[in-house]
PDB file of C-alpha atoms and ligand atoms in Angstrom:
ATOM      1  CA  MET A   1     105.724  86.450 118.990  1.00 90.00           C
ATOM      2  CA  ASP A   2     108.529  88.588 119.254  1.00 93.00           C
ATOM      3  CA  LEU A   3     108.748  91.498 117.513  1.00 98.00           C
ATOM      4  CA  PRO A   4     111.313  94.203 117.394  1.00 98.00           C
ATOM      5  CA  ARG A   5     110.197  97.361 118.629  1.00 98.00           C
ATOM      6  CA  ILE A   6     110.279  99.294 115.552  1.00 98.00           C
ATOM      7  CA  GLY A   7     109.269  97.618 112.303  1.00 98.00           C
ATOM      8  CA  LEU A   8     108.597  99.178 108.793  1.00 98.00           C
ATOM      9  CA  GLY A   9     104.984 100.376 107.521  1.00 98.00           C
ATOM     10  CA  THR A  10     105.096 100.288 103.727  1.00 98.00           C
ATOM     11  CA  MET A  11     101.821 101.838 102.561  1.00 98.00           C
ATOM     12  CA  GLY A  12     102.641 104.095  99.917  1.00 97.00           C
ATOM     13  CA  ILE A  13     106.115 102.551  99.239  1.00 98.00           C
ATOM     14  CA  GLU A  14     106.509 102.094  95.571  1.00 98.00           C
ATOM     15  CA  ASP A  15     110.338 101.853  95.522  1.00 98.00           C
ATOM     16  CA  ALA A  16     112.377  98.399  96.114  1.00 98.00           C
ATOM     17  CA  SER A  17     115.406 100.250  97.212  1.00 98.00           C
ATOM     18  CA  VAL A  18     113.631 101.890 100.562  1.00 98.00           C
ATOM     19  CA  ILE A  19     113.102  98.131 101.473  1.00 98.00           C
ATOM     20  CA  GLU A  20     116.613  97.353 100.585  1.00 98.00           C
ATOM     21  CA  THR A  21     118.016 100.397 102.412  1.00 98.00           C
ATOM     22  CA  ALA A  22     115.741  99.657 105.320  1.00 98.00           C
ATOM     23  CA  LEU A  23     116.992  96.094 106.023  1.00 98.00           C
ATOM     24  CA  GLU A  24     120.601  97.429 105.681  1.00 98.00           C
ATOM     25  CA  LEU A  25     119.946 100.005 108.293  1.00 98.00           C
ATOM     26  CA  GLY A  26     118.750  97.015 110.496  1.00 98.00           C
ATOM     27  CA  TYR A  27     114.788  96.923 110.149  1.00 98.00           C
ATOM     28  CA  ARG A  28     113.764  93.390 110.488  1.00 98.00           C
ATOM     29  CA  HIS A  29     110.062  93.475 110.424  1.00 98.00           C
ATOM     30  CA  VAL A  30     108.121  94.457 107.202  1.00 98.00           C
ATOM     31  CA  ASP A  31     104.331  95.338 107.042  1.00 98.00           C
ATOM     32  CA  THR A  32     102.609  95.315 104.064  1.00 98.00           C
ATOM     33  CA  ALA A  33      99.033  94.357 102.775  1.00 98.00           C
ATOM     34  CA  GLN A  34      97.062  93.221  99.811  1.00 98.00           C
ATOM     35  CA  ILE A  35      95.558  96.292  99.358  1.00 98.00           C
ATOM     36  CA  TYR A  36      98.492  98.523  99.403  1.00 98.00           C
ATOM     37  CA  ALA A  37      99.277  96.983  95.890  1.00 98.00           C
ATOM     38  CA  ASN A  38     102.920  97.141  96.701  1.00 98.00           C
ATOM     39  CA  GLU A  39     103.534  93.247  97.875  1.00 98.00           C
ATOM     40  CA  ARG A  40     105.694  93.013  94.594  1.00 98.00           C
ATOM     41  CA  VAL A  41     108.008  95.777  95.300  1.00 98.00           C
ATOM     42  CA  ILE A  42     108.443  94.504  98.960  1.00 98.00           C
ATOM     43  CA  GLY A  43     109.462  91.174  97.641  1.00 98.00           C
ATOM     44  CA  GLU A  44     111.920  92.863  95.367  1.00 98.00           C
ATOM     45  CA  GLY A  45     113.385  94.736  97.906  1.00 98.00           C
ATOM     46  CA  ILE A  46     113.884  91.700 100.483  1.00 98.00           C
ATOM     47  CA  ALA A  47     115.482  89.675  97.570  1.00 98.00           C
ATOM     48  CA  GLN A  48     118.022  92.751  96.596  1.00 97.00           C
ATOM     49  CA  SER A  49     119.091  93.017 100.496  1.00 97.00           C
ATOM     50  CA  ASP A  50     121.752  90.707 101.801  1.00 96.00           C
ATOM     51  CA  VAL A  51     119.525  90.106 104.914  1.00 97.00           C
ATOM     52  CA  PRO A  52     118.493  86.139 105.050  1.00 97.00           C
ATOM     53  CA  ARG A  53     115.209  85.706 104.723  1.00 97.00           C
ATOM     54  CA  SER A  54     115.244  83.746 108.386  1.00 97.00           C
ATOM     55  CA  ALA A  55     116.151  86.952 109.972  1.00 98.00           C
ATOM     56  CA  LEU A  56     112.992  88.487 108.828  1.00 98.00           C
ATOM     57  CA  THR A  57     109.267  88.989 109.895  1.00 98.00           C
ATOM     58  CA  VAL A  58     107.146  89.454 106.982  1.00 98.00           C
ATOM     59  CA  ALA A  59     103.704  90.191 107.152  1.00 99.00           C
ATOM     60  CA  THR A  60     100.786  90.972 104.774  1.00 99.00           C
ATOM     61  CA  LYS A  61      97.177  91.306 105.528  1.00 99.00           C
ATOM     62  CA  VAL A  62      94.123  89.943 103.568  1.00 98.00           C
ATOM     63  CA  TRP A  63      91.513  92.782 102.665  1.00 98.00           C
ATOM     64  CA  ALA A  64      87.791  92.758 103.207  1.00 98.00           C
ATOM     65  CA  ASP A  65      86.890  91.613 100.043  1.00 98.00           C
ATOM     66  CA  ALA A  66      88.589  88.253 100.453  1.00 98.00           C
ATOM     67  CA  LEU A  67      87.901  86.940 103.884  1.00 98.00           C
ATOM     68  CA  ALA A  68      85.642  84.040 102.726  1.00 98.00           C
ATOM     69  CA  TYR A  69      87.272  80.474 103.337  1.00 98.00           C
ATOM     70  CA  ASP A  70      88.505  79.901  99.813  1.00 98.00           C
ATOM     71  CA  ALA A  71      89.190  83.777  98.773  1.00 98.00           C
ATOM     72  CA  VAL A  72      91.522  83.534 101.827  1.00 98.00           C
ATOM     73  CA  ILE A  73      93.509  80.491 100.699  1.00 98.00           C
ATOM     74  CA  GLU A  74      93.775  81.470  97.389  1.00 98.00           C
ATOM     75  CA  SER A  75      94.660  85.458  97.918  1.00 98.00           C
ATOM     76  CA  THR A  76      97.105  84.343 100.419  1.00 98.00           C
ATOM     77  CA  HIS A  77      99.004  82.367  97.550  1.00 98.00           C
ATOM     78  CA  GLU A  78      98.872  85.290  95.421  1.00 98.00           C
ATOM     79  CA  SER A  79     100.367  87.369  97.971  1.00 98.00           C
ATOM     80  CA  LEU A  80     102.987  84.999  98.323  1.00 98.00           C
ATOM     81  CA  GLU A  81     103.717  84.654  94.465  1.00 98.00           C
ATOM     82  CA  ARG A  82     103.855  88.587  94.390  1.00 98.00           C
ATOM     83  CA  LEU A  83     106.260  88.810  97.521  1.00 98.00           C
ATOM     84  CA  GLY A  84     108.472  85.762  95.948  1.00 98.00           C
ATOM     85  CA  LEU A  85     107.892  83.780  99.097  1.00 98.00           C
ATOM     86  CA  ASP A  86     106.769  80.547 100.189  1.00 98.00           C
ATOM     87  CA  ARG A  87     105.580  81.721 103.540  1.00 98.00           C
ATOM     88  CA  VAL A  88     104.908  84.654 105.625  1.00 98.00           C
ATOM     89  CA  ASP A  89     105.493  85.138 109.205  1.00 98.00           C
ATOM     90  CA  LEU A  90     102.436  86.882 110.024  1.00 98.00           C
ATOM     91  CA  LEU A  91      98.978  86.999 108.214  1.00 98.00           C
ATOM     92  CA  TYR A  92      96.425  89.466 109.547  1.00 99.00           C
ATOM     93  CA  VAL A  93      92.784  89.658 108.798  1.00 98.00           C
ATOM     94  CA  HIS A  94      93.080  93.412 107.849  1.00 98.00           C
ATOM     95  CA  ARG A  95      89.514  94.646 108.933  1.00 98.00           C
ATOM     96  CA  PRO A  96      86.432  92.423 110.378  1.00 98.00           C
ATOM     97  CA  ILE A  97      84.186  93.942 107.956  1.00 98.00           C
ATOM     98  CA  GLU A  98      82.456  92.945 104.335  1.00 97.00           C
ATOM     99  CA  THR A  99      83.111  89.352 103.520  1.00 98.00           C
ATOM    100  CA  TYR A 100      84.491  88.612 107.343  1.00 98.00           C
ATOM    101  CA  ASP A 101      82.623  85.918 108.947  1.00 98.00           C
ATOM    102  CA  PRO A 102      84.351  84.620 112.023  1.00 98.00           C
ATOM    103  CA  GLU A 103      84.149  80.993 111.811  1.00 98.00           C
ATOM    104  CA  GLU A 104      84.606  80.767 107.964  1.00 98.00           C
ATOM    105  CA  THR A 105      87.595  83.247 107.659  1.00 98.00           C
ATOM    106  CA  LEU A 106      89.528  81.919 110.753  1.00 98.00           C
ATOM    107  CA  ALA A 107      89.196  78.431 109.925  1.00 98.00           C
ATOM    108  CA  ALA A 108      90.837  79.239 106.761  1.00 98.00           C
ATOM    109  CA  PHE A 109      93.792  81.166 108.312  1.00 98.00           C
ATOM    110  CA  GLU A 110      94.192  78.011 110.886  1.00 98.00           C
ATOM    111  CA  GLU A 111      94.207  75.959 107.548  1.00 98.00           C
ATOM    112  CA  LEU A 112      97.066  78.146 106.325  1.00 98.00           C
ATOM    113  CA  HIS A 113      98.866  77.916 109.829  1.00 98.00           C
ATOM    114  CA  GLN A 114      98.730  74.087 109.778  1.00 98.00           C
ATOM    115  CA  ARG A 115      99.849  73.813 106.233  1.00 98.00           C
ATOM    116  CA  GLY A 116     102.910  76.097 107.405  1.00 98.00           C
ATOM    117  CA  VAL A 117     101.927  78.465 104.681  1.00 98.00           C
ATOM    118  CA  ILE A 118     101.807  81.209 107.879  1.00 98.00           C
ATOM    119  CA  ASP A 119     103.580  81.303 111.013  1.00 98.00           C
ATOM    120  CA  HIS A 120     101.167  83.485 113.247  1.00 98.00           C
ATOM    121  CA  VAL A 121      97.733  84.548 112.648  1.00 98.00           C
ATOM    122  CA  GLY A 122      97.124  88.188 113.003  1.00 98.00           C
ATOM    123  CA  LEU A 123      94.325  90.381 113.428  1.00 98.00           C
ATOM    124  CA  SER A 124      94.064  93.997 112.704  1.00 98.00           C
ATOM    125  CA  ASN A 125      91.434  96.818 113.632  1.00 98.00           C
ATOM    126  CA  PHE A 126      89.290  94.103 115.891  1.00 98.00           C
ATOM    127  CA  SER A 127      87.184  95.376 118.708  1.00 98.00           C
ATOM    128  CA  LEU A 128      87.505  94.127 122.234  1.00 98.00           C
ATOM    129  CA  GLU A 129      84.339  91.949 121.304  1.00 98.00           C
ATOM    130  CA  GLU A 130      85.548  90.915 118.062  1.00 98.00           C
ATOM    131  CA  LEU A 131      89.091  89.859 119.693  1.00 98.00           C
ATOM    132  CA  GLU A 132      87.306  87.832 122.486  1.00 98.00           C
ATOM    133  CA  GLN A 133      85.113  86.160 119.410  1.00 98.00           C
ATOM    134  CA  ALA A 134      87.820  85.409 117.563  1.00 98.00           C
ATOM    135  CA  GLN A 135      89.741  83.900 120.364  1.00 98.00           C
ATOM    136  CA  SER A 136      86.800  81.520 121.303  1.00 98.00           C
ATOM    137  CA  ILE A 137      86.987  80.174 117.715  1.00 98.00           C
ATOM    138  CA  LEU A 138      90.637  80.022 116.948  1.00 98.00           C
ATOM    139  CA  ASP A 139      92.760  77.159 118.313  1.00 96.00           C
ATOM    140  CA  VAL A 140      95.919  78.909 117.800  1.00 97.00           C
ATOM    141  CA  PRO A 141      96.622  81.931 119.940  1.00 98.00           C
ATOM    142  CA  ILE A 142      96.445  85.589 118.480  1.00 98.00           C
ATOM    143  CA  GLY A 143      99.871  86.076 116.790  1.00 98.00           C
ATOM    144  CA  ALA A 144      99.593  90.273 117.228  1.00 98.00           C
ATOM    145  CA  HIS A 145      96.926  92.691 116.922  1.00 98.00           C
ATOM    146  CA  GLN A 146      97.665  95.628 114.406  1.00 98.00           C
ATOM    147  CA  VAL A 147      95.629  98.915 115.414  1.00 98.00           C
ATOM    148  CA  GLU A 148      96.068 102.568 115.404  1.00 97.00           C
ATOM    149  CA  PHE A 149      97.948 103.758 118.009  1.00 97.00           C
ATOM    150  CA  HIS A 150      99.237 107.295 118.367  1.00 96.00           C
ATOM    151  CA  PRO A 151      98.858 110.256 120.966  1.00 94.00           C
ATOM    152  CA  LEU A 152      95.795 111.299 119.011  1.00 93.00           C
ATOM    153  CA  PHE A 153      94.152 108.058 119.178  1.00 94.00           C
ATOM    154  CA  TRP A 154      94.613 105.118 121.274  1.00 94.00           C
ATOM    155  CA  ASP A 155      92.658 102.598 123.228  1.00 95.00           C
ATOM    156  CA  GLN A 156      93.714 101.442 126.732  1.00 95.00           C
ATOM    157  CA  GLN A 157      91.545  98.291 126.430  1.00 97.00           C
ATOM    158  CA  LEU A 158      92.750  96.791 123.279  1.00 98.00           C
ATOM    159  CA  LEU A 159      96.449  97.317 125.216  1.00 98.00           C
ATOM    160  CA  GLU A 160      95.161  95.602 128.374  1.00 98.00           C
ATOM    161  CA  HIS A 161      93.693  92.928 126.353  1.00 98.00           C
ATOM    162  CA  ALA A 162      97.410  92.316 124.238  1.00 98.00           C
ATOM    163  CA  ARG A 163      99.099  92.373 127.572  1.00 98.00           C
ATOM    164  CA  ALA A 164      96.909  90.040 129.482  1.00 98.00           C
ATOM    165  CA  ASN A 165      97.100  87.602 126.171  1.00 98.00           C
ATOM    166  CA  SER A 166     100.909  87.559 125.926  1.00 98.00           C
ATOM    167  CA  TYR A 167     100.875  88.771 121.909  1.00 98.00           C
ATOM    168  CA  PRO A 168     102.218  92.174 120.736  1.00 98.00           C
ATOM    169  CA  LEU A 169      99.699  95.178 120.065  1.00 98.00           C
ATOM    170  CA  VAL A 170     101.559  96.489 116.908  1.00 98.00           C
ATOM    171  CA  ALA A 171     100.649 100.110 116.717  1.00 98.00           C
ATOM    172  CA  TYR A 172     100.127 101.778 113.167  1.00 98.00           C
ATOM    173  CA  SER A 173     100.144 105.512 112.161  1.00 97.00           C
ATOM    174  CA  PRO A 174     102.608 106.102 115.363  1.00 97.00           C
ATOM    175  CA  LEU A 175     103.822 109.537 113.991  1.00 96.00           C
ATOM    176  CA  SER A 176     100.167 110.376 114.103  1.00 89.00           C
ATOM    177  CA  GLY A 177     100.209 110.356 110.184  1.00 84.00           C
ATOM    178  CA  GLY A 178     102.503 113.124 109.985  1.00 84.00           C
ATOM    179  CA  ARG A 179     100.123 115.340 112.265  1.00 89.00           C
ATOM    180  CA  ALA A 180     102.655 115.138 115.207  1.00 91.00           C
ATOM    181  CA  GLY A 181     104.101 118.454 114.778  1.00 91.00           C
ATOM    182  CA  GLU A 182     100.849 120.012 115.310  1.00 91.00           C
ATOM    183  CA  ILE A 183      99.996 118.668 118.660  1.00 91.00           C
ATOM    184  CA  GLU A 184     101.005 121.140 121.452  1.00 93.00           C
ATOM    185  CA  ALA A 185     101.887 118.763 124.126  1.00 95.00           C
ATOM    186  CA  ILE A 186     104.134 117.238 121.603  1.00 95.00           C
ATOM    187  CA  GLN A 187     105.928 120.394 120.806  1.00 96.00           C
ATOM    188  CA  THR A 188     106.346 120.532 124.497  1.00 97.00           C
ATOM    189  CA  VAL A 189     108.015 117.471 125.267  1.00 97.00           C
ATOM    190  CA  ALA A 190     109.977 117.686 121.911  1.00 97.00           C
ATOM    191  CA  GLU A 191     111.481 121.046 123.007  1.00 97.00           C
ATOM    192  CA  GLN A 192     112.333 119.510 126.441  1.00 97.00           C
ATOM    193  CA  TYR A 193     114.242 116.480 124.842  1.00 98.00           C
ATOM    194  CA  ASP A 194     115.467 118.356 121.831  1.00 98.00           C
ATOM    195  CA  GLU A 195     114.036 116.151 119.745  1.00 98.00           C
ATOM    196  CA  THR A 196     111.292 116.045 116.434  1.00 97.00           C
ATOM    197  CA  PRO A 197     108.086 115.926 117.150  1.00 97.00           C
ATOM    198  CA  GLU A 198     107.576 112.649 115.167  1.00 97.00           C
ATOM    199  CA  ARG A 199     110.305 110.986 117.135  1.00 98.00           C
ATOM    200  CA  ILE A 200     108.644 112.079 120.465  1.00 97.00           C
ATOM    201  CA  SER A 201     105.520 110.448 119.220  1.00 97.00           C
ATOM    202  CA  LEU A 202     107.014 107.457 118.074  1.00 98.00           C
ATOM    203  CA  ALA A 203     109.189 107.177 121.455  1.00 98.00           C
ATOM    204  CA  TRP A 204     105.896 107.622 123.523  1.00 97.00           C
ATOM    205  CA  VAL A 205     104.229 104.675 121.473  1.00 98.00           C
ATOM    206  CA  ILE A 206     106.699 101.934 122.232  1.00 98.00           C
ATOM    207  CA  ALA A 207     107.386 103.417 125.392  1.00 97.00           C
ATOM    208  CA  HIS A 208     104.285 101.424 126.359  1.00 97.00           C
ATOM    209  CA  GLU A 209     105.016  97.784 127.369  1.00 96.00           C
ATOM    210  CA  GLY A 210     104.099  95.367 124.940  1.00 97.00           C
ATOM    211  CA  VAL A 211     103.497  97.741 122.036  1.00 98.00           C
ATOM    212  CA  CYS A 212     105.858  97.867 119.044  1.00 98.00           C
ATOM    213  CA  ALA A 213     105.305 100.194 116.030  1.00 98.00           C
ATOM    214  CA  ILE A 214     105.654 100.475 112.189  1.00 98.00           C
ATOM    215  CA  PRO A 215     106.390 103.591 111.244  1.00 98.00           C
ATOM    216  CA  LYS A 216     106.350 104.421 107.221  1.00 97.00           C
ATOM    217  CA  ALA A 217     109.433 106.280 106.178  1.00 97.00           C
ATOM    218  CA  SER A 218     110.934 106.555 102.997  1.00 97.00           C
ATOM    219  CA  SER A 219     114.143 108.576 103.075  1.00 98.00           C
ATOM    220  CA  PRO A 220     117.229 107.118 104.845  1.00 98.00           C
ATOM    221  CA  GLU A 221     117.263 109.894 107.106  1.00 98.00           C
ATOM    222  CA  HIS A 222     113.380 109.167 108.269  1.00 98.00           C
ATOM    223  CA  LEU A 223     114.178 105.474 108.352  1.00 98.00           C
ATOM    224  CA  GLU A 224     117.418 106.021 110.544  1.00 98.00           C
ATOM    225  CA  ALA A 225     115.561 108.756 112.721  1.00 98.00           C
ATOM    226  CA  ASN A 226     112.555 106.187 113.645  1.00 98.00           C
ATOM    227  CA  ARG A 227     115.067 103.023 113.849  1.00 98.00           C
ATOM    228  CA  THR A 228     117.202 104.586 116.486  1.00 98.00           C
ATOM    229  CA  VAL A 229     114.412 106.071 118.836  1.00 98.00           C
ATOM    230  CA  GLY A 230     114.256 103.341 121.443  1.00 98.00           C
ATOM    231  CA  ASP A 231     116.834 105.425 123.806  1.00 98.00           C
ATOM    232  CA  VAL A 232     113.949 108.250 123.619  1.00 98.00           C
ATOM    233  CA  ALA A 233     111.430 105.692 124.509  1.00 98.00           C
ATOM    234  CA  ASP A 234     113.502 104.224 127.400  1.00 97.00           C
ATOM    235  CA  GLU A 235     113.875 108.026 128.793  1.00 97.00           C
ATOM    236  CA  LEU A 236     110.131 108.614 128.232  1.00 97.00           C
ATOM    237  CA  ALA A 237     109.005 105.389 129.933  1.00 94.00           C
ATOM    238  CA  THR A 238     110.254 106.881 133.357  1.00 95.00           C
ATOM    239  CA  ASP A 239     109.529 110.499 132.789  1.00 97.00           C
ATOM    240  CA  HIS A 240     105.816 110.702 134.566  1.00 96.00           C
ATOM    241  CA  ASP A 241     105.144 114.372 134.044  1.00 96.00           C
ATOM    242  CA  ALA A 242     106.082 114.071 129.936  1.00 97.00           C
ATOM    243  CA  ARG A 243     103.992 110.852 129.650  1.00 95.00           C
ATOM    244  CA  ALA A 244     101.292 112.562 131.436  1.00 94.00           C
ATOM    245  CA  LEU A 245     101.402 115.414 129.114  1.00 95.00           C
ATOM    246  CA  ILE A 246     100.889 113.058 126.190  1.00 95.00           C
ATOM    247  CA  ASP A 247      98.253 111.027 127.737  1.00 93.00           C
ATOM    248  CA  GLY A 248      96.156 114.012 128.375  1.00 91.00           C
ATOM    249  CA  ILE A 249      95.623 114.737 124.777  1.00 89.00           C
ATOM    250  CA  ASP A 250      92.377 114.252 123.677  1.00 83.00           C
ATOM    251  CA  ARG A 251      92.074 110.650 121.711  1.00 80.00           C
ATOM    252  CA  VAL A 252      89.764 111.613 119.043  1.00 73.00           C
ATOM    253  CA  GLU A 253      91.562 111.814 115.956  1.00 79.00           C
ATOM    254  CA  GLU A 254      90.945 108.589 114.347  1.00 84.00           C
ATOM    255  CA  LEU A 255      92.966 108.595 110.873  1.00 88.00           C
ATOM    256  CA  TYR A 256      91.454 105.552 109.664  1.00 88.00           C
ATOM    257  CA  PRO A 257      87.772 105.151 110.679  1.00 86.00           C
ATOM    258  CA  GLU A 258      86.170 101.911 109.372  1.00 79.00           C
TER     259      GLU A 258
HETATM  260  N1  NAP B 301      96.457  97.960 109.636  1.00 89.87           N
HETATM  261  C1  NAP B 301      95.719  98.686 109.137  1.00 89.87           C
HETATM  262  O1  NAP B 301      94.579  98.949 108.856  1.00 89.87           O
HETATM  263  C2  NAP B 301      96.734  99.910 108.817  1.00 89.87           C
HETATM  264  C3  NAP B 301      96.258 101.375 108.431  1.00 89.87           C
HETATM  265  C4  NAP B 301      97.114 102.447 108.174  1.00 89.87           C
HETATM  266  C5  NAP B 301      98.268 102.176 108.254  1.00 89.87           C
HETATM  267  N2  NAP B 301      98.949 100.996 108.475  1.00 89.87           N
HETATM  268  C6  NAP B 301     100.416 100.530 108.531  1.00 89.87           C
HETATM  269  O2  NAP B 301     100.981 101.770 109.478  1.00 89.87           O
HETATM  270  C7  NAP B 301     101.920 102.310 108.712  1.00 89.87           C
HETATM  271  C8  NAP B 301     102.307 103.557 109.300  1.00 89.87           C
HETATM  272  O3  NAP B 301     101.242 104.469 108.963  1.00 89.87           O
HETATM  273  P1  NAP B 301     101.220 105.685 108.314  1.00 89.87           P
HETATM  274  O4  NAP B 301     101.810 105.299 106.857  1.00 89.87           O
HETATM  275  O5  NAP B 301      99.664 105.944 108.174  1.00 89.87           O
HETATM  276  O6  NAP B 301     101.643 106.991 109.236  1.00 89.87           O
HETATM  277  P2  NAP B 301     102.829 107.094 109.998  1.00 89.87           P
HETATM  278  O7  NAP B 301     104.225 106.253 110.023  1.00 89.87           O
HETATM  279  O8  NAP B 301     102.346 107.853 111.243  1.00 89.87           O
HETATM  280  O9  NAP B 301     103.637 108.367 109.115  1.00 89.87           O
HETATM  281  C9  NAP B 301     103.890 108.311 108.229  1.00 89.87           C
HETATM  282  C10 NAP B 301     104.364 109.740 107.462  1.00 89.87           C
HETATM  283  O10 NAP B 301     105.405 110.403 108.316  1.00 89.87           O
HETATM  284  C11 NAP B 301     106.551 110.709 107.655  1.00 89.87           C
HETATM  285  N3  NAP B 301     107.770 110.197 108.430  1.00 89.87           N
HETATM  286  C12 NAP B 301     108.279 109.317 108.614  1.00 89.87           C
HETATM  287  N4  NAP B 301     109.629 109.241 109.371  1.00 89.87           N
HETATM  288  C13 NAP B 301     109.481 110.453 109.673  1.00 89.87           C
HETATM  289  C14 NAP B 301     110.420 111.129 110.638  1.00 89.87           C
HETATM  290  N5  NAP B 301     111.476 110.873 111.382  1.00 89.87           N
HETATM  291  N6  NAP B 301     110.396 112.561 110.451  1.00 89.87           N
HETATM  292  C15 NAP B 301     109.322 113.421 110.107  1.00 89.87           C
HETATM  293  N7  NAP B 301     108.574 112.582 109.190  1.00 89.87           N
HETATM  294  C16 NAP B 301     108.839 111.260 109.055  1.00 89.87           C
HETATM  295  C17 NAP B 301     106.483 109.804 106.355  1.00 89.87           C
HETATM  296  O11 NAP B 301     107.389 110.578 105.474  1.00 89.87           O
HETATM  297  P3  NAP B 301     108.235 109.658 104.236  1.00 89.87           P
HETATM  298  O12 NAP B 301     107.739 108.447 103.851  1.00 89.87           O
HETATM  299  O13 NAP B 301     108.674 110.895 103.222  1.00 89.87           O
HETATM  300  O14 NAP B 301     109.743 109.562 105.030  1.00 89.87           O
HETATM  301  C18 NAP B 301     105.090 109.794 106.138  1.00 89.87           C
HETATM  302  O15 NAP B 301     104.620 110.825 105.401  1.00 89.87           O
HETATM  303  C19 NAP B 301     101.541 102.207 107.094  1.00 89.87           C
HETATM  304  O16 NAP B 301     102.517 102.237 106.181  1.00 89.87           O
HETATM  305  C20 NAP B 301     100.988 100.805 107.171  1.00 89.87           C
HETATM  306  O17 NAP B 301     101.822  99.677 107.015  1.00 89.87           O
HETATM  307  C21 NAP B 301      98.202  99.771 108.715  1.00 89.87           C
END
């Protein structure tokens, strides 16, 4: 899949005008999930915008209680009805827990892919072992893997798996879930670059080859600040000292443990 470097995370967004504004500003990848209970709002925002559906990547996720074969098929059609769409570009297994059964769940995802209901099969919050198991079952390639990825928590092995298998790693909570300003190394680099800690956190995330991010933002100011961070990321990518400082942060603050 070819995803833009910056997409829109929507957990907590309850106002369709935020989606409409984001699309007007240039966002083209919108990420939601059944468990966010806002698919209807996302669909309204897409419908209100002038951006054609064909220009968008819309992703949603099947929650852990609906991963049995029939439940995947049924709940995906319910998602489509709420979104007001006839297909989604990317459908994720949100977490491989509870009703997740690798053979059964992934067979249902493949069936949806075959029927043209979804363009790509996504996985989220998978361990390396779970990824390899899924790959051995799936007849289609992994479309994307969405994981927690920010200076306080990231996994080099998952990044290497994504690169080796040529699918994008989609970074969630790339602004460190609102904690970027508390991290000393981020503050130091932010001062050097005359940037906000949030933009440095996000720029550091997408400075990794093969990684794209889905920061959540509500205000036009935040939406624009995040969308335009590519230049800072390019500068950071070649700034070995700044990268090393941020890479050296302890990676222990998982915001969304299982
Ligand atoms: N797959 C999964 O299991 C999973 C788990 C968690 C999250 N996600 C996805 O990832 C998305 C993002 O993660 P997240 O919401 O946890 O955290 P995040 O994107 O790291 O941070 C969002 C917070 O940062 C604020 N913010 C946004 N832009 C800013 C800026 N430029 N300067 C200062 N503050 C800014 C937002 O405030 P405002 O809203 O007020 O702008 C919000 O409070 C979610 O919305 C969801 O789509 C997926």
